[in-house]
Coordinates of N, CA and C in Angstrom, one line a residue:
M1 N -9.0 -18.0 14.2 CA -10.1 -16.7 13.8 C -9.4 -15.3 14.1
R2 N -8.8 -15.4 15.5 CA -9.3 -14.1 15.6 C -7.0 -13.4 15.0
K3 N -6.4 -14.8 15.1 CA -5.0 -15.5 14.0 C -5.1 -14.1 12.2
V4 N -5.8 -15.4 11.4 CA -6.4 -14.8 11.1 C -7.0 -13.1 10.3
L5 N -7.8 -12.9 11.4 CA -7.7 -11.6 10.9 C -6.9 -11.1 10.9
Q6 N -6.1 -10.9 12.6 CA -4.6 -10.1 11.4 C -3.3 -10.6 11.1
V7 N -3.3 -10.8 10.6 CA -2.9 -11.3 9.5 C -3.1 -10.8 8.2
S8 N -4.1 -10.8 7.9 CA -5.0 -9.6 7.0 C -4.8 -9.2 7.4
V9 N -4.7 -7.6 7.9 CA -5.7 -6.9 8.5 C -3.7 -6.3 8.1
L10 N -2.8 -6.8 8.9 CA -1.5 -6.5 8.3 C -1.2 -6.5 6.9
G11 N -1.6 -7.6 6.7 CA -1.1 -7.5 4.9 C -2.4 -6.0 4.0
A12 N -3.4 -6.1 4.7 CA -3.7 -4.9 4.1 C -3.6 -3.2 4.5
V13 N -2.8 -3.6 5.5 CA -2.2 -2.4 6.2 C -0.7 -2.1 5.3
R14 N 0.3 -3.3 4.8 CA 1.2 -3.1 3.8 C 1.1 -2.3 2.7
V15 N -0.9 -3.3 2.5 CA -0.8 -2.4 1.0 C -1.3 -1.4 0.9
V16 N -1.8 -0.3 2.0 CA -2.8 0.3 2.0 C -0.3 2.1 1.6
I17 N -0.1 1.1 3.0 CA 1.1 2.0 3.1 C 2.4 2.0 1.3
T18 N 2.2 1.1 0.5 CA 2.4 1.1 -0.4 C 1.7 1.5 -1.6
H19 N 0.0 1.8 -1.6 CA -0.1 1.5 -2.7 C -1.5 2.8 -1.7
P20 N -1.3 3.8 -1.6 CA -1.8 5.0 -1.1 C -3.7 4.8 -0.9
P21 N -3.8 5.1 -2.8 CA -5.2 4.9 -3.3 C -5.8 3.7 -2.3
G22 N -5.0 2.8 -2.1 CA -5.4 1.1 -1.0 C -6.1 1.9 0.4
I23 N -5.6 3.2 -0.1 CA -6.6 3.6 1.9 C -8.6 3.7 1.6
A24 N -9.0 3.6 0.4 CA -10.4 3.4 0.4 C -11.3 1.9 0.0
C25 N -10.0 0.9 -0.4 CA -10.4 -0.3 -0.4 C -10.0 -0.9 1.1
L26 N -9.6 -0.1 1.3 CA -8.7 -1.3 2.9 C -10.1 0.3 3.9
T27 N -11.2 0.2 4.1 CA -11.9 0.8 4.7 C -13.0 -0.5 3.8
S28 N -13.2 -0.3 2.8 CA -14.4 -1.9 3.1 C -14.1 -2.7 3.4
I29 N -12.8 -3.1 3.1 CA -11.9 -4.5 3.7 C -12.7 -4.2 5.5
V30 N -12.0 -3.1 5.7 CA -12.8 -2.9 6.8 C -13.5 -3.4 7.8
E31 N -14.9 -3.0 6.7 CA -16.7 -3.4 7.5 C -17.3 -4.6 6.9
K32 N -16.4 -5.7 5.6 CA -16.2 -6.3 6.1 C -15.9 -7.1 6.5
V33 N -15.2 -6.9 6.9 CA -14.7 -7.6 8.4 C -15.7 -7.6 9.5
R34 N -15.8 -6.6 9.3 CA -16.7 -5.7 11.6 C -17.8 -6.6 10.7
R35 N -18.2 -6.5 9.7 CA -19.6 -7.5 9.4 C -20.0 -8.8 9.0
I36 N -18.6 -9.8 9.2 CA -18.2 -11.4 9.7 C -18.2 -11.3 10.9
E37 N -17.3 -10.2 11.5 CA -17.7 -10.4 12.7 C -18.1 -11.2 13.9
T38 N -19.7 -9.5 14.0 CA -20.7 -9.8 14.3 C -21.4 -10.5 13.9
A39 N -21.0 -10.9 12.5 CA -22.7 -12.6 12.3 C -21.3 -13.3 13.1
T40 N -20.3 -13.5 13.1 CA -19.7 -14.9 13.6 C -19.6 -14.6 15.5
F41 N -19.7 -13.9 15.5 CA -20.1 -13.2 17.1 C -21.3 -14.0 17.5
A42 N -22.8 -13.0 16.6 CA -24.1 -13.6 17.0 C -24.7 -15.5 16.6
V43 N -23.5 -16.0 15.7 CA -23.7 -17.6 16.4 C -22.8 -18.4 17.0
F44 N -22.0 -17.5 17.8 CA -21.3 -18.5 18.5 C -22.1 -17.8 20.0
D45 N -22.7 -17.3 19.9 CA -23.8 -16.3 21.3 C -25.4 -17.3 20.9

């Protein structure tokens, strides 16, 4: 799970570096990932 998140984050960072307008998109992606992470941890707790 962690590895997948790291890979997706790295990919998103690369997109932002090559496409500056992608910063807004990255922000929403990060928000979604955080929500998924907290939901996942809630399930495991």
